[in-house]
Amino acid sequence: MYYKFSGITQKLTGSGPAVAYNPQGLRPAVPAEPPAMVFGTPTRVLSEAGPAVDFMGVNKVPDLQRIFQTTDGVPVHLKRGYPDRLLYRTTMALTVGGALYCLVALYFAAQPNRK
Amino acid sequence: MAHQAHPYHMVDPSPWPLTGAVAALLLTSGLAIWFHFNSTILMTLGLVLLLLTMLQWWRDIVREGTFQGHHTPPVQKGLRYGMILFITSEVFFFLGFFWAFYHASLAPTPELGGCWPPTGIIPLNPFEVPLLNTAVLLASGVTVTWAHHSIMEGERKQAIQSLTLTILLGFYFTFLQAMEYYEAPFTIADGVYGSTFFVATGFHGLHVIIGSTFLAVCLLRQIRFHFTSEHHFGFEAAAWYWHFVDVVWLFLYISIYWWGS
């Protein structure tokens, strides 16, 4: 596979061999010599770098992945803890209460209308 | 977690099928109680339960896919087939309304005056607001494609902007349709013209609202970094759905608004 620099996307794209040997669209101000090497810069592991601030907020997905991938036997709908339990219990209470209320309402609706 | 030797997603036990089924029971019984006894308590209860079920079920699917990594390529393939089958079923849903429309309009009965639009019906001018609506939906199809390419190229800012633009165009369409309904010189009770017109365009409008909601969820997920340039099926499903709604509108415009007037 041969590559060329695309002037539209400003990225390398695939091309035929002829185009690769006659490159076009290269920026004129490309330095001819590589920049001097800098030694002694302290290396930081990615996890120590902290959350990367980006357009509109911080990426919390890695933290959430850590929370949701812990092996604790808790099903996915309760994994987040208290807020999940609150929502689940509210929904379950409405389910059971609503079903009973529905049966009562249908029972009374089934009674003949005696006037 | 025990090591699994296959790529499929073994789901956790979930309460949502049960709560969803009870929500359907409450909703249908609630409608009957409303019609017979003019009480909306049971129906409201059913609606609240349905909304709670939808919220938590889809929240769990996001958790399983984005946070737990269960949506492996074979699982994604299943999701794709599921969405394709769902949209196919929606196509046939709308086909029924087009069938009713053409059944009534291609051979208008003597009761209608033997003509279409029926005697006494003043249809909407297709080259006023409906044409603008066509342009708005086509433009939203462009912006949703822009959003898709932005996500694939990792252009976070552009993806957020184009997705916001798509949702705004969706809301603009809904607003224009609401105005058009308000101004229409006929009602749903005006014979087969009114029924076919409002049932077909009304269900389309409902689908636009659902599609806008689907895209809004995608915008929220995009802002929260859920989509990668390689894996963003939630967005793709929303885009497919949006294009489907767009195509249905084109058929509605050509058949009911233009040919039918």
PDB file of N, CA and C in Angstrom, chain B residues 24-63:
ATOM      1  N   ALA B  24     -47.514  -2.446  30.757  1.00  0.00           N
ATOM      2  CA  ALA B  24     -48.441  -2.631  29.633  1.00  0.00           C
ATOM      3  C   ALA B  24     -49.838  -2.985  30.138  1.00  0.00           C
ATOM      4  N   LEU B  25     -49.902  -3.840  31.170  1.00  0.00           N
ATOM      5  CA  LEU B  25     -51.205  -4.196  31.753  1.00  0.00           C
ATOM      6  C   LEU B  25     -51.901  -2.955  32.310  1.00  0.00           C
ATOM      7  N   LEU B  26     -51.158  -2.156  33.086  1.00  0.00           N
ATOM      8  CA  LEU B  26     -51.750  -0.968  33.709  1.00  0.00           C
ATOM      9  C   LEU B  26     -52.188   0.034  32.639  1.00  0.00           C
ATOM     10  N   LEU B  27     -51.390   0.160  31.586  1.00  0.00           N
ATOM     11  CA  LEU B  27     -51.687   1.134  30.535  1.00  0.00           C
ATOM     12  C   LEU B  27     -52.964   0.749  29.784  1.00  0.00           C
ATOM     13  N   THR B  28     -53.083  -0.533  29.400  1.00  0.00           N
ATOM     14  CA  THR B  28     -54.270  -0.951  28.639  1.00  0.00           C
ATOM     15  C   THR B  28     -55.510  -0.954  29.534  1.00  0.00           C
ATOM     16  N   SER B  29     -55.375  -1.520  30.751  1.00  0.00           N
ATOM     17  CA  SER B  29     -56.518  -1.489  31.681  1.00  0.00           C
ATOM     18  C   SER B  29     -56.862  -0.046  32.021  1.00  0.00           C
ATOM     19  N   GLY B  30     -55.831   0.789  32.190  1.00  0.00           N
ATOM     20  CA  GLY B  30     -56.036   2.197  32.512  1.00  0.00           C
ATOM     21  C   GLY B  30     -56.816   2.917  31.429  1.00  0.00           C
ATOM     22  N   LEU B  31     -56.534   2.598  30.167  1.00  0.00           N
ATOM     23  CA  LEU B  31     -57.283   3.196  29.052  1.00  0.00           C
ATOM     24  C   LEU B  31     -58.748   2.799  29.133  1.00  0.00           C
ATOM     25  N   ALA B  32     -58.994   1.489  29.398  1.00  0.00           N
ATOM     26  CA  ALA B  32     -60.379   1.018  29.486  1.00  0.00           C
ATOM     27  C   ALA B  32     -61.106   1.706  30.642  1.00  0.00           C
ATOM     28  N   ILE B  33     -60.423   1.821  31.802  1.00  0.00           N
ATOM     29  CA  ILE B  33     -61.030   2.475  32.970  1.00  0.00           C
ATOM     30  C   ILE B  33     -61.304   3.952  32.655  1.00  0.00           C
ATOM     31  N   TRP B  34     -60.375   4.569  31.922  1.00  0.00           N
ATOM     32  CA  TRP B  34     -60.558   5.981  31.553  1.00  0.00           C
ATOM     33  C   TRP B  34     -61.794   6.137  30.656  1.00  0.00           C
ATOM     34  N   PHE B  35     -61.904   5.256  29.631  1.00  0.00           N
ATOM     35  CA  PHE B  35     -63.026   5.378  28.703  1.00  0.00           C
ATOM     36  C   PHE B  35     -64.359   5.136  29.413  1.00  0.00           C
ATOM     37  N   HIS B  36     -64.374   4.159  30.370  1.00  0.00           N
ATOM     38  CA  HIS B  36     -65.651   3.768  30.968  1.00  0.00           C
ATOM     39  C   HIS B  36     -66.008   4.596  32.196  1.00  0.00           C
ATOM     40  N   PHE B  37     -64.998   4.983  32.988  1.00  0.00           N
ATOM     41  CA  PHE B  37     -65.298   5.630  34.276  1.00  0.00           C
ATOM     42  C   PHE B  37     -64.668   7.013  34.384  1.00  0.00           C
ATOM     43  N   ASN B  38     -64.014   7.494  33.321  1.00  0.00           N
ATOM     44  CA  ASN B  38     -63.427   8.829  33.280  1.00  0.00           C
ATOM     45  C   ASN B  38     -62.432   9.074  34.419  1.00  0.00           C
ATOM     46  N   SER B  39     -61.659   8.000  34.774  1.00  0.00           N
ATOM     47  CA  SER B  39     -60.617   8.158  35.788  1.00  0.00           C
ATOM     48  C   SER B  39     -59.274   7.813  35.156  1.00  0.00           C
ATOM     49  N   THR B  40     -58.303   8.714  35.270  1.00  0.00           N
ATOM     50  CA  THR B  40     -57.013   8.490  34.598  1.00  0.00           C
ATOM     51  C   THR B  40     -55.921   7.994  35.541  1.00  0.00           C
ATOM     52  N   ILE B  41     -56.299   7.604  36.788  1.00  0.00           N
ATOM     53  CA  ILE B  41     -55.284   7.206  37.774  1.00  0.00           C
ATOM     54  C   ILE B  41     -54.469   6.016  37.275  1.00  0.00           C
ATOM     55  N   LEU B  42     -55.168   4.937  36.866  1.00  0.00           N
ATOM     56  CA  LEU B  42     -54.490   3.701  36.486  1.00  0.00           C
ATOM     57  C   LEU B  42     -53.624   3.918  35.237  1.00  0.00           C
ATOM     58  N   MET B  43     -54.142   4.711  34.283  1.00  0.00           N
ATOM     59  CA  MET B  43     -53.384   4.970  33.058  1.00  0.00           C
ATOM     60  C   MET B  43     -52.111   5.756  33.386  1.00  0.00           C
ATOM     61  N   THR B  44     -52.225   6.772  34.251  1.00  0.00           N
ATOM     62  CA  THR B  44     -51.049   7.561  34.646  1.00  0.00           C
ATOM     63  C   THR B  44     -50.023   6.673  35.344  1.00  0.00           C
ATOM     64  N   LEU B  45     -50.520   5.783  36.214  1.00  0.00           N
ATOM     65  CA  LEU B  45     -49.634   4.844  36.902  1.00  0.00           C
ATOM     66  C   LEU B  45     -48.873   3.989  35.888  1.00  0.00           C
ATOM     67  N   GLY B  46     -49.603   3.503  34.887  1.00  0.00           N
ATOM     68  CA  GLY B  46     -48.992   2.689  33.842  1.00  0.00           C
ATOM     69  C   GLY B  46     -47.944   3.464  33.063  1.00  0.00           C
ATOM     70  N   LEU B  47     -48.244   4.738  32.740  1.00  0.00           N
ATOM     71  CA  LEU B  47     -47.293   5.567  31.991  1.00  0.00           C
ATOM     72  C   LEU B  47     -46.018   5.797  32.800  1.00  0.00           C
ATOM     73  N   VAL B  48     -46.180   6.115  34.115  1.00  0.00           N
ATOM     74  CA  VAL B  48     -45.009   6.361  34.975  1.00  0.00           C
ATOM     75  C   VAL B  48     -44.148   5.104  35.036  1.00  0.00           C
ATOM     76  N   LEU B  49     -44.814   3.945  35.210  1.00  0.00           N
ATOM     77  CA  LEU B  49     -44.071   2.679  35.302  1.00  0.00           C
ATOM     78  C   LEU B  49     -43.368   2.359  33.994  1.00  0.00           C
ATOM     79  N   LEU B  50     -44.040   2.655  32.874  1.00  0.00           N
ATOM     80  CA  LEU B  50     -43.436   2.416  31.558  1.00  0.00           C
ATOM     81  C   LEU B  50     -42.198   3.292  31.380  1.00  0.00           C
ATOM     82  N   LEU B  51     -42.310   4.577  31.750  1.00  0.00           N
ATOM     83  CA  LEU B  51     -41.167   5.491  31.614  1.00  0.00           C
ATOM     84  C   LEU B  51     -40.005   5.050  32.507  1.00  0.00           C
ATOM     85  N   LEU B  52     -40.312   4.643  33.759  1.00  0.00           N
ATOM     86  CA  LEU B  52     -39.263   4.169  34.671  1.00  0.00           C
ATOM     87  C   LEU B  52     -38.567   2.932  34.101  1.00  0.00           C
ATOM     88  N   THR B  53     -39.372   2.013  33.524  1.00  0.00           N
ATOM     89  CA  THR B  53     -38.803   0.787  32.951  1.00  0.00           C
ATOM     90  C   THR B  53     -37.888   1.125  31.785  1.00  0.00           C
ATOM     91  N   MET B  54     -38.363   1.988  30.864  1.00  0.00           N
ATOM     92  CA  MET B  54     -37.556   2.349  29.691  1.00  0.00           C
ATOM     93  C   MET B  54     -36.244   2.984  30.127  1.00  0.00           C
ATOM     94  N   LEU B  55     -36.344   3.938  31.066  1.00  0.00           N
ATOM     95  CA  LEU B  55     -35.159   4.658  31.548  1.00  0.00           C
ATOM     96  C   LEU B  55     -34.112   3.685  32.079  1.00  0.00           C
ATOM     97  N   GLN B  56     -34.542   2.777  32.961  1.00  0.00           N
ATOM     98  CA  GLN B  56     -33.574   1.909  33.630  1.00  0.00           C
ATOM     99  C   GLN B  56     -33.081   0.792  32.731  1.00  0.00           C
ATOM    100  N   TRP B  57     -33.980   0.294  31.856  1.00  0.00           N
ATOM    101  CA  TRP B  57     -33.553  -0.792  30.960  1.00  0.00           C
ATOM    102  C   TRP B  57     -32.482  -0.274  30.000  1.00  0.00           C
ATOM    103  N   TRP B  58     -32.743   0.849  29.345  1.00  0.00           N
ATOM    104  CA  TRP B  58     -31.763   1.382  28.402  1.00  0.00           C
ATOM    105  C   TRP B  58     -30.496   1.856  29.123  1.00  0.00           C
ATOM    106  N   ARG B  59     -30.652   2.384  30.344  1.00  0.00           N
ATOM    107  CA  ARG B  59     -29.472   2.756  31.135  1.00  0.00           C
ATOM    108  C   ARG B  59     -28.591   1.526  31.351  1.00  0.00           C
ATOM    109  N   ASP B  60     -29.212   0.378  31.656  1.00  0.00           N
ATOM    110  CA  ASP B  60     -28.450  -0.859  31.868  1.00  0.00           C
ATOM    111  C   ASP B  60     -27.757  -1.316  30.596  1.00  0.00           C
ATOM    112  N   ILE B  61     -28.410  -1.114  29.431  1.00  0.00           N
ATOM    113  CA  ILE B  61     -27.783  -1.533  28.167  1.00  0.00           C
ATOM    114  C   ILE B  61     -26.543  -0.673  27.904  1.00  0.00           C
ATOM    115  N   VAL B  62     -26.623   0.641  28.244  1.00  0.00           N
ATOM    116  CA  VAL B  62     -25.446   1.506  28.105  1.00  0.00           C
ATOM    117  C   VAL B  62     -24.343   1.019  29.043  1.00  0.00           C
ATOM    118  N   ARG B  63     -24.722   0.651  30.272  1.00  0.00           N
ATOM    119  CA  ARG B  63     -23.734   0.144  31.224  1.00  0.00           C
ATOM    120  C   ARG B  63     -23.062  -1.117  30.699  1.00  0.00           C
TER     121      ARG B  63
END
